Amino acid sequence: MTTTTPAWNRQRPSGMPSHRYADVYSRVEVPLGTERIWPTRRLTQAPLWVPVDLRDGNQALAEPMDPARKRRFFELMVRMGYTEIEVGYPSASQTDYDFVRLIADTDIAPDDVTIVVFTPARRDLIERTVESIRGIRNDVVIHLYTATAPTWRDTVLGKNRDELRELILAGGRDVWELAGHLPNVRFEFSPEVFTLTEPDYVLEICDAMTELWDARPERPVILNLPATVEIATPNVYADQIEYMHTHLARRDGVILSVHPHNDRGTGIACAELAVLAGAQRVEGCLFGNGERTGNVDIATLALNLHAQGVDPMIDFSDIDEIRRTVEYCNRIDVHPRHPYVGDLVHTAFSGTHQDAIKKGFAEHRARAAAEGRDESEIAWRVPYLPIDPADIGRSYDAVIRVNSQSGKGGIAYLLETAFGLELPRRLQIDFSRHVQRHTDTTGDEVAADDIWSIFTSAYLPEDADGPVRLIALNIDEVEATTDVTVRVDDVEHRSTHDDAGPIDALVQALGSHGIPVEILSLHQNSMRSGADAEALTILEYRAPDGPAWAAGRNRSALTATLDAVLRAANAVAAAREVSAR
């Protein structure tokens, strides 16, 4: 096909070897119906959301979650309202197996939460998976998967279509034999790399599995169709999903599910179009963690519905706490411009945008007053803000103060280049105010050393006269106890804390003597200063008038963190004393 470039387009060939790659239509038959239904449909209700952070997202972490992080993440998802959660791959690691057993042996999973466990189509691994769910009172889904696309069949598995079909059905029979009699267990099958699998072949296998597993409305089978590697524009995925939706046997006994990845950066669009095309269930991760560019972000998908007037059926009213938990569990920071949750998503740096937003807020308040209704109840139409920040626990007033501060990006850059210190975005906002006050007072240009001096004064004060001191801290690893001696207002207090690390023990000791230190986030840096490199701990804590910051610096990362907690404690004590006056 010959194309003519218009005269106004002066772009030149890139020289990149794009000819090496085939488009999707050359790689797989794309079912193109004469009449597509999905473009005429609208999103009017939330699908069933299934977070896979504890399995698929966990496998994608450089440092997989330990049991405590897994439990904290699971409990967050339960509080948010997720009622089906993929909790692990119990045949892949002892940690995952033990976590499934924790659910079986405790009440951390409410009765309405369905537990999903993941397994390949191999009998010994299926046996291990079924053993892991023994005694679970909740509903359980056993999720069986096998890659089905030609390249995977030929290169990875070394099987033709008939041989792979038999391998998959053998796995399905094993699952049915070992768990088909369990009344609380249902089944899920994923033809991995669905998007590159021949439509007739994947339909044949899926129909065979639903027949084998006796799919019925009262015990439906989940057929999960992954975009394992995103390969085409989202409309192609929608065509593929609609083909399955309209051709599957036992459709009333099937829950049609999708699991888009984000290799092309269009995972959100793929999921939304897939739901238009007939998908009823969406697997993904909170804020999009996952292999390569990640799984689809089910938080963004849900809040996209919210922004269109559709209840997402999941509670995001404290999105900063959700973000803190996800960042802690994944050990990955959320980007400042990530939709809805990023620190900058409600920030307008442009003066014209700020002006429009301010006028929009004024109109909003006036309309609420005229209608005699609360501002949170009336229709939202403030320019540049898709949703009211208050819906997700944010305050626009707090963000606008950020915009009134200049130079925070340059401040952060100088600290990073000169000292190797990376400030969290929210601390950049707070610290820029200290620098601004300094420059307003002196009128001088500030260099990197000046900025570090200001930082030290603000967050690393000596506190020589502070009322709170740590006198001693001893860890007994055999007894799993930590002894803490603190001095508060010249009185020493000694306490013993079971199953608590040194930081938790110190926080508990302080709290028991009237100095509550609620840690919101904790960041550790290594100061770049050669042989004298020191650890710097930056701590965000809840002060009486909102979040505040303290720091600690020492050759020992633990000592630096303890020092940061003590500085926060002294600040809390000082605020308490002022309030008492």
XYZ file of C-alpha atoms in Angstrom:
581
model
C 0.000 0.000 0.000
C 1.414 3.368 -1.023
C 0.891 6.329 1.255
C 1.467 9.967 0.460
C 2.760 12.271 3.159
C 1.157 15.731 3.073
C 3.433 18.705 2.464
C 2.887 20.086 5.951
C 4.314 16.904 7.541
C 8.101 17.277 7.419
C 8.942 14.159 9.433
C 11.632 11.966 7.948
C 12.168 8.186 8.155
C 13.685 7.279 11.529
C 16.128 4.660 10.301
C 14.861 2.229 12.963
C 14.413 -1.412 11.816
C 10.613 -1.376 12.087
C 10.398 -3.830 9.181
C 11.477 -6.610 11.571
C 8.078 -6.611 13.279
C 4.774 -7.951 11.985
C 1.446 -6.360 12.832
C -1.151 -8.324 14.754
C -3.168 -9.174 11.648
C -0.128 -10.965 10.223
C 0.412 -12.942 13.432
C -3.044 -14.204 14.313
C -6.496 -14.340 12.765
C -8.501 -11.482 14.254
C -12.231 -12.292 14.271
C -13.896 -9.395 12.485
C -17.656 -9.740 12.697
C -19.801 -7.965 10.151
C -21.539 -6.150 12.973
C -19.598 -5.263 16.101
C -21.792 -4.770 19.148
C -19.201 -3.363 21.551
C -18.855 0.129 19.949
C -22.564 0.754 20.616
C -22.448 -0.154 24.303
C -21.763 2.016 27.373
C -20.138 1.278 30.721
C -23.003 1.371 33.203
C -21.806 -0.833 36.061
C -18.579 -2.083 37.571
C -17.296 -5.532 36.617
C -16.121 -7.930 39.301
C -12.646 -6.676 40.229
C -10.049 -9.303 41.112
C -6.736 -7.934 42.432
C -3.790 -10.198 41.592
C -1.176 -8.160 43.487
C -0.423 -11.015 45.889
C 0.346 -13.443 43.052
C 1.041 -11.889 39.650
C 2.171 -8.560 41.098
C 4.276 -10.316 43.724
C 6.066 -12.414 41.094
C 7.086 -9.174 39.372
C 8.855 -7.724 42.418
C 12.642 -7.733 42.700
C 12.085 -8.505 46.388
C 8.840 -10.501 46.809
C 6.601 -9.697 49.739
C 7.315 -11.300 53.087
C 4.355 -12.746 55.060
C 3.770 -9.521 57.003
C 3.577 -7.451 53.827
C 1.288 -9.997 52.175
C -1.075 -9.891 55.135
C -1.070 -6.084 55.280
C -1.862 -5.884 51.558
C -4.602 -8.510 51.855
C -6.244 -6.710 54.773
C -6.142 -3.425 52.829
C -7.950 -5.017 49.882
C -10.583 -6.496 52.190
C -11.198 -3.079 53.791
C -11.550 -1.506 50.345
C -14.307 -3.958 49.462
C -12.710 -6.507 47.133
C -14.649 -9.770 47.387
C -12.467 -11.968 45.167
C -8.700 -11.887 45.669
C -5.980 -13.989 44.061
C -3.756 -14.664 47.056
C -0.871 -16.678 45.692
C 0.801 -19.456 43.782
C 1.034 -22.037 46.577
C 3.013 -24.605 44.578
C 5.670 -22.038 43.643
C 6.982 -21.042 47.079
C 6.661 -21.896 50.745
C 5.738 -18.276 51.498
C 2.724 -18.442 49.192
C 1.700 -21.861 50.533
C 1.971 -20.633 54.121
C -0.101 -17.543 53.347
C -2.918 -19.667 51.957
C -2.707 -21.804 55.097
C -2.874 -18.624 57.213
C -6.197 -17.826 55.561
C -7.381 -21.372 56.281
C -6.325 -21.254 59.932
C -7.462 -17.714 60.856
C -10.404 -15.400 60.263
C -8.540 -12.726 58.252
C -10.767 -13.467 55.227
C -14.418 -12.445 55.798
C -17.052 -14.937 54.712
C -17.950 -12.980 51.567
C -14.381 -12.984 50.187
C -13.536 -15.605 47.562
C -9.943 -16.860 47.625
C -8.201 -17.566 44.294
C -5.119 -19.797 44.035
C -3.026 -20.255 40.897
C -1.483 -23.387 39.404
C 0.009 -24.707 36.163
C -1.491 -27.800 34.497
C 0.814 -30.306 36.200
C -0.514 -32.937 38.579
C 2.070 -32.624 41.363
C 1.620 -28.845 41.443
C -2.155 -29.188 41.352
C -1.959 -31.590 44.311
C 0.117 -29.075 46.256
C -2.391 -26.339 45.395
C -5.404 -28.383 46.505
C -3.592 -29.303 49.720
C -3.033 -25.596 50.444
C -6.779 -24.826 50.451
C -7.703 -27.725 52.749
C -10.107 -26.498 55.427
C -10.716 -23.026 53.998
C -14.291 -22.047 54.819
C -14.492 -19.342 52.159
C -15.401 -19.941 48.545
C -12.252 -20.853 46.591
C -11.331 -20.610 42.925
C -8.559 -22.862 41.580
C -7.013 -21.008 38.652
C -5.393 -23.307 36.064
C -3.305 -21.853 33.248
C -1.294 -22.931 30.213
C 0.153 -20.891 27.339
C -1.633 -21.673 24.070
C -0.164 -19.383 21.367
C 1.831 -20.927 18.474
C 5.201 -19.424 19.451
C 4.806 -20.714 23.008
C 3.630 -24.131 21.775
C 6.584 -24.468 19.403
C 9.414 -22.722 21.267
C 8.568 -23.112 24.937
C 6.435 -26.241 25.293
C 7.414 -28.232 22.199
C 3.857 -29.476 21.573
C 1.463 -29.322 18.651
C -2.174 -28.306 18.994
C -3.485 -31.782 19.797
C -0.717 -32.538 22.293
C -1.226 -29.261 24.117
C -4.989 -29.739 24.181
C -4.480 -33.110 25.867
C -2.020 -31.617 28.384
C -4.541 -28.940 29.339
C -7.439 -31.377 29.614
C -5.291 -33.714 31.707
C -4.681 -30.817 34.102
C -8.393 -30.061 34.106
C -9.194 -33.680 34.909
C -6.678 -33.648 37.758
C -8.263 -30.529 39.214
C -11.737 -32.072 38.923
C -10.621 -35.338 40.467
C -8.917 -33.664 43.426
C -11.354 -30.799 44.096
C -14.517 -31.302 42.056
C -16.281 -32.810 45.079
C -15.584 -29.778 47.293
C -18.790 -27.686 47.446
C -16.999 -24.364 48.050
C -14.558 -24.724 45.133
C -15.019 -23.374 41.607
C -12.591 -23.373 38.691
C -10.863 -20.897 36.391
C -8.902 -21.502 33.206
C -6.550 -19.061 31.483
C -5.297 -19.766 27.963
C -2.176 -17.675 28.477
C -1.204 -15.479 25.502
C -4.845 -15.602 24.398
C -4.367 -12.597 22.123
C -1.897 -14.483 19.916
C -3.803 -17.787 19.904
C -5.933 -18.899 16.928
C -9.582 -18.088 17.738
C -10.892 -21.541 16.750
C -8.262 -23.261 18.914
C -8.814 -21.209 22.052
C -12.586 -21.593 21.654
C -12.192 -25.360 21.280
C -10.112 -25.625 24.450
C -12.339 -23.328 26.498
C -15.476 -25.233 25.504
C -13.758 -28.504 26.377
C -12.846 -27.162 29.825
C -16.353 -25.908 30.608
C -17.750 -29.303 29.592
C -15.177 -31.110 31.728
C -15.890 -28.881 34.728
C -19.686 -29.038 34.197
C -20.144 -25.256 33.944
C -23.606 -24.233 35.130
C -25.143 -20.949 36.335
C -25.156 -22.264 39.902
C -21.470 -23.268 39.683
C -19.998 -21.119 36.909
C -16.545 -21.597 35.437
C -14.309 -18.552 34.952
C -12.670 -18.288 31.539
C -9.929 -15.700 31.834
C -8.574 -14.341 28.521
C -5.247 -12.573 29.097
C -3.484 -10.021 26.981
C -0.345 -11.643 28.378
C 1.786 -9.465 26.116
C -0.075 -6.474 24.720
C 0.313 -6.627 20.929
C -2.325 -4.460 19.250
C -4.614 -1.492 19.561
C -7.387 -1.939 22.140
C -10.118 -2.377 19.514
C -8.453 -5.649 18.433
C -8.665 -7.019 21.980
C -12.329 -5.993 22.074
C -12.974 -7.883 18.808
C -11.275 -10.975 20.236
C -13.270 -10.803 23.482
C -16.570 -10.248 21.680
C -15.891 -13.281 19.480
C -15.474 -15.449 22.582
C -18.470 -13.838 24.289
C -20.764 -14.635 21.363
C -19.388 -18.088 20.463
C -18.723 -19.814 23.798
C -20.808 -22.837 24.676
C -22.576 -22.819 28.090
C -22.341 -19.041 28.124
C -24.743 -18.766 31.051
C -22.391 -20.989 33.053
C -19.307 -18.929 32.211
C -17.902 -15.813 33.893
C -15.893 -14.128 31.142
C -12.770 -12.541 32.603
C -9.873 -10.498 31.214
C -6.305 -9.938 32.396
C -4.705 -7.165 30.307
C -1.044 -6.244 30.569
C 0.299 -2.839 29.606
C 3.175 -3.428 27.166
C 1.835 -0.832 24.720
C 0.622 1.511 27.446
C -3.025 0.876 26.586
C -3.979 -1.677 29.237
C -6.684 0.615 30.657
C -8.313 1.058 27.255
C -8.071 -2.680 26.566
C -9.894 -3.489 29.795
C -12.613 -0.882 29.255
C -13.280 -2.008 25.684
C -13.203 -5.654 26.780
C -16.001 -4.961 29.267
C -17.981 -3.305 26.475
C -17.357 -6.487 24.459
C -18.812 -8.797 27.099
C -16.210 -9.292 29.841
C -17.718 -9.504 33.331
C -14.593 -9.743 35.463
C -11.250 -7.883 35.383
C -7.983 -9.059 36.928
C -5.282 -6.479 37.613
C -3.166 -4.736 40.242
C -3.593 -1.654 42.366
C -1.692 1.116 40.529
C -0.592 -1.322 37.825
C 2.331 -3.300 39.229
C 3.320 -6.394 37.249
C 5.862 -7.878 34.850
C 7.487 -5.506 32.329
C 5.191 -2.461 32.109
C 2.705 -4.006 34.491
C -0.795 -5.426 34.773
C -3.785 -3.242 34.130
C -4.346 -0.718 36.946
C -7.662 -1.649 38.558
C -7.574 1.484 40.744
C -7.548 3.753 37.690
C -10.229 1.625 36.016
C -12.480 1.911 39.066
C -12.001 5.649 39.455
C -12.593 6.139 35.729
C -16.070 4.707 36.362
C -16.497 6.987 39.382
C -15.636 9.988 37.195
C -18.414 8.927 34.792
C -21.060 8.659 37.491
C -20.827 4.864 37.925
C -20.254 3.386 41.406
C -16.909 1.515 41.245
C -18.040 -0.758 44.124
C -14.629 -0.273 45.787
C -13.816 2.382 48.415
C -11.004 4.786 47.457
C -11.985 7.498 49.949
C -8.514 7.440 51.596
C -6.314 7.069 48.545
C -3.166 8.320 50.284
C -3.357 5.518 52.853
C -3.954 3.025 50.038
C -0.908 4.370 48.207
C 1.290 4.245 51.315
C 0.347 0.612 51.927
C 0.918 -0.416 48.302
C 4.272 1.393 48.188
C 5.345 -0.269 51.434
C 4.304 -3.751 50.337
C 5.732 -3.500 46.806
C 8.776 -1.382 47.738
C 7.980 0.672 44.618
C 6.990 4.341 44.687
C 3.907 5.473 42.786
C 4.766 8.058 40.127
C 3.787 11.653 41.059
C 1.662 11.894 37.912
C -0.019 8.499 38.187
C -3.766 8.958 37.541
C -5.819 9.840 40.623
C -3.201 8.790 43.224
C -0.041 10.701 42.220
C 1.031 13.649 44.355
C 0.718 16.041 41.392
C -2.517 14.901 39.736
C -4.606 17.700 41.257
C -1.894 20.313 40.841
C -2.066 23.075 38.251
C 1.296 24.723 37.625
C -0.099 26.891 34.837
C -1.479 30.220 36.012
C -4.415 30.045 33.592
C -5.332 26.577 34.842
C -5.092 27.740 38.458
C -7.321 30.707 37.722
C -9.959 28.487 36.085
C -9.886 26.042 38.990
C -10.239 28.809 41.591
C -13.215 30.259 39.710
C -14.700 26.785 39.421
C -14.432 26.293 43.171
C -16.059 29.674 43.794
C -18.954 28.724 41.494
C -19.245 25.359 43.221
C -19.506 26.926 46.668
C -22.000 29.535 45.489
C -24.181 26.884 43.809
C -24.171 24.733 46.953
C -25.225 27.728 49.045
C -27.966 28.684 46.596
C -29.331 25.127 46.628
C -28.996 24.842 50.405
C -26.977 21.635 50.046
C -23.575 20.416 51.163
C -20.764 20.953 48.650
C -20.097 17.199 48.621
C -23.629 16.488 47.370
C -23.987 18.698 44.308
C -22.883 17.958 40.748
C -19.142 18.406 40.138
C -18.055 20.634 37.249
C -14.830 22.371 38.310
C -12.514 22.915 35.302
C -9.415 20.692 34.929
C -10.381 18.407 37.829
C -12.122 15.211 36.625
C -13.266 14.395 40.173
C -13.504 16.249 43.461
C -10.213 15.596 45.299
C -12.240 15.287 48.508
C -13.841 12.092 47.151
C -10.513 10.323 47.596
C -9.425 12.108 50.771
C -7.472 14.906 49.094
C -7.689 18.659 49.727
C -7.225 21.038 46.836
C -6.331 23.812 49.264
C -3.274 21.811 50.344
C -2.230 21.329 46.731
C -2.656 24.968 45.744
C -0.189 25.948 48.439
C 2.283 23.706 46.683
C 1.822 25.696 43.515
C 2.457 28.959 45.314
C 5.967 27.752 46.184
C 8.650 28.203 43.583
C 11.868 26.307 42.995
C 11.123 23.009 44.760
C 12.308 21.082 41.708
C 15.635 22.903 41.719
C 16.005 22.415 45.469
C 15.477 18.667 45.097
C 17.925 18.533 42.174
C 20.733 20.228 44.128
C 20.284 17.940 47.130
C 20.326 14.867 44.911
C 23.361 15.851 42.834
C 25.452 17.154 45.743
C 24.494 14.716 48.506
C 22.691 11.807 46.839
C 19.576 12.697 48.809
C 16.241 11.974 47.128
C 13.374 13.709 48.878
C 9.866 12.232 48.710
C 7.580 14.522 46.739
C 5.546 15.545 49.784
C 8.713 16.438 51.676
C 9.879 18.523 48.706
C 6.697 20.533 49.138
C 7.235 21.011 52.871
C 10.949 21.750 52.586
C 10.484 24.308 49.814
C 8.656 26.506 52.316
C 11.708 26.564 54.596
C 13.962 27.490 51.682
C 11.497 30.133 50.512
C 11.472 31.756 53.956
C 15.277 31.796 53.938
C 15.522 33.394 50.489
C 12.780 35.897 51.315
C 14.727 36.946 54.435
C 18.243 37.092 52.963
C 17.571 37.866 49.321
C 20.602 35.677 48.534
C 21.029 32.872 46.054
C 21.296 29.522 47.842
C 23.874 26.878 46.931
C 23.724 23.162 47.713
C 25.547 23.597 51.051
C 23.105 26.338 52.071
C 20.165 24.089 51.226
C 21.644 21.246 53.285
C 22.102 23.637 56.218
C 18.455 24.675 55.976
C 17.436 21.019 55.791
C 19.469 20.217 58.912
C 17.890 23.065 60.851
C 14.385 22.051 59.812
C 14.531 18.269 60.204
C 17.761 17.406 62.072
C 17.808 19.807 65.039
C 20.018 18.837 67.967
C 17.094 18.782 70.427
C 19.553 19.114 73.314
C 16.789 20.263 75.658
C 14.034 18.003 74.360
C 11.927 16.206 76.982
C 12.190 12.782 75.276
C 15.372 10.676 75.288
C 16.206 7.074 74.471
C 18.371 5.736 77.299
C 18.735 2.094 76.269
C 17.396 -0.403 73.772
C 18.224 -4.117 73.960
C 17.063 -6.851 71.614
C 16.759 -10.442 72.823
C 16.563 -12.498 69.633
C 16.110 -15.759 71.537
C 13.071 -14.540 73.489
C 11.909 -12.299 70.602
C 11.622 -9.314 72.946
C 12.897 -5.762 72.904
C 13.623 -3.824 76.105
C 13.296 -0.050 75.856
C 14.241 2.592 78.403
C 13.089 6.137 77.640
C 13.292 9.349 79.611
C 10.203 11.528 79.386
C 10.208 14.819 81.316
C 13.198 13.667 83.394
C 11.524 10.383 84.419
C 12.934 7.074 83.146
C 10.578 4.321 82.040
C 11.591 0.759 81.138
C 9.307 -1.575 79.193
C 9.520 -4.940 77.419
C 7.828 -5.545 74.078
C 7.107 -8.998 72.644
C 7.423 -9.747 68.919
C 8.281 -6.138 68.151
C 11.260 -4.813 66.252
C 13.259 -1.921 67.692
C 11.298 0.794 65.879
C 7.896 -0.629 66.814
C 9.074 -1.164 70.381
C 10.230 2.444 70.719
C 6.965 3.755 69.246
C 4.969 1.561 71.647
C 7.037 2.715 74.624
C 6.581 6.372 73.739
C 2.853 5.932 73.182
C 2.382 4.275 76.565
C 3.848 7.389 78.208
C 1.737 9.955 76.408
C 3.923 10.636 73.357
C 2.056 9.073 70.399
C 4.122 8.898 67.201
C 2.042 7.657 64.253
C 4.419 6.915 61.384
C 2.839 7.580 57.981
C 5.835 6.762 55.777
C 9.528 6.053 56.152
C 12.261 6.676 53.565
C 15.919 5.747 53.825
C 18.810 7.280 51.880
C 22.541 6.768 51.805
C 24.324 10.123 51.982
C 27.023 10.279 49.311
C 30.170 11.275 51.161
C 32.762 8.610 50.382
C 34.223 6.603 53.251
C 32.122 8.611 55.691
C 28.838 7.645 54.017
C 25.941 7.857 56.449
C 22.373 6.627 56.473
C 19.659 9.276 56.479
C 16.156 8.252 57.558
C 13.288 10.574 56.668
C 10.100 9.991 58.578
C 6.596 11.328 57.896
C 4.418 11.321 60.993
C 1.049 12.636 62.059
C 1.383 15.876 64.034
C -1.586 17.566 65.768
C -2.066 19.929 62.796
C -1.387 17.418 60.013
C 1.493 15.408 58.506
C 5.004 16.540 59.508
C 8.567 15.385 58.929
C 11.617 14.476 60.980
C 14.972 12.942 60.074
C 17.815 10.988 61.616
C 21.420 10.599 60.448
C 23.989 8.015 61.496
C 26.447 5.452 60.163
C 23.885 2.859 61.340
C 20.562 2.847 59.472
C 18.812 1.594 62.637
C 20.257 4.376 64.789
C 19.314 6.933 62.139
C 15.730 5.660 62.198
C 15.554 5.670 65.998
C 16.862 9.245 65.988
C 14.157 10.264 63.498
C 11.472 8.755 65.741
C 12.867 10.642 68.758
C 12.859 13.938 66.866
C 9.246 13.329 65.914
C 8.461 12.471 69.555
C 10.038 15.694 70.794
C 8.053 17.671 68.233
C 4.833 15.962 69.385
C 5.752 16.670 73.036
C 6.435 20.313 72.231
C 3.090 20.647 70.472
C 1.383 19.031 73.444
C 3.015 21.531 75.806
C 1.949 24.487 73.662
C -1.612 23.151 73.524
C -1.654 22.757 77.328
C -0.862 26.433 77.753
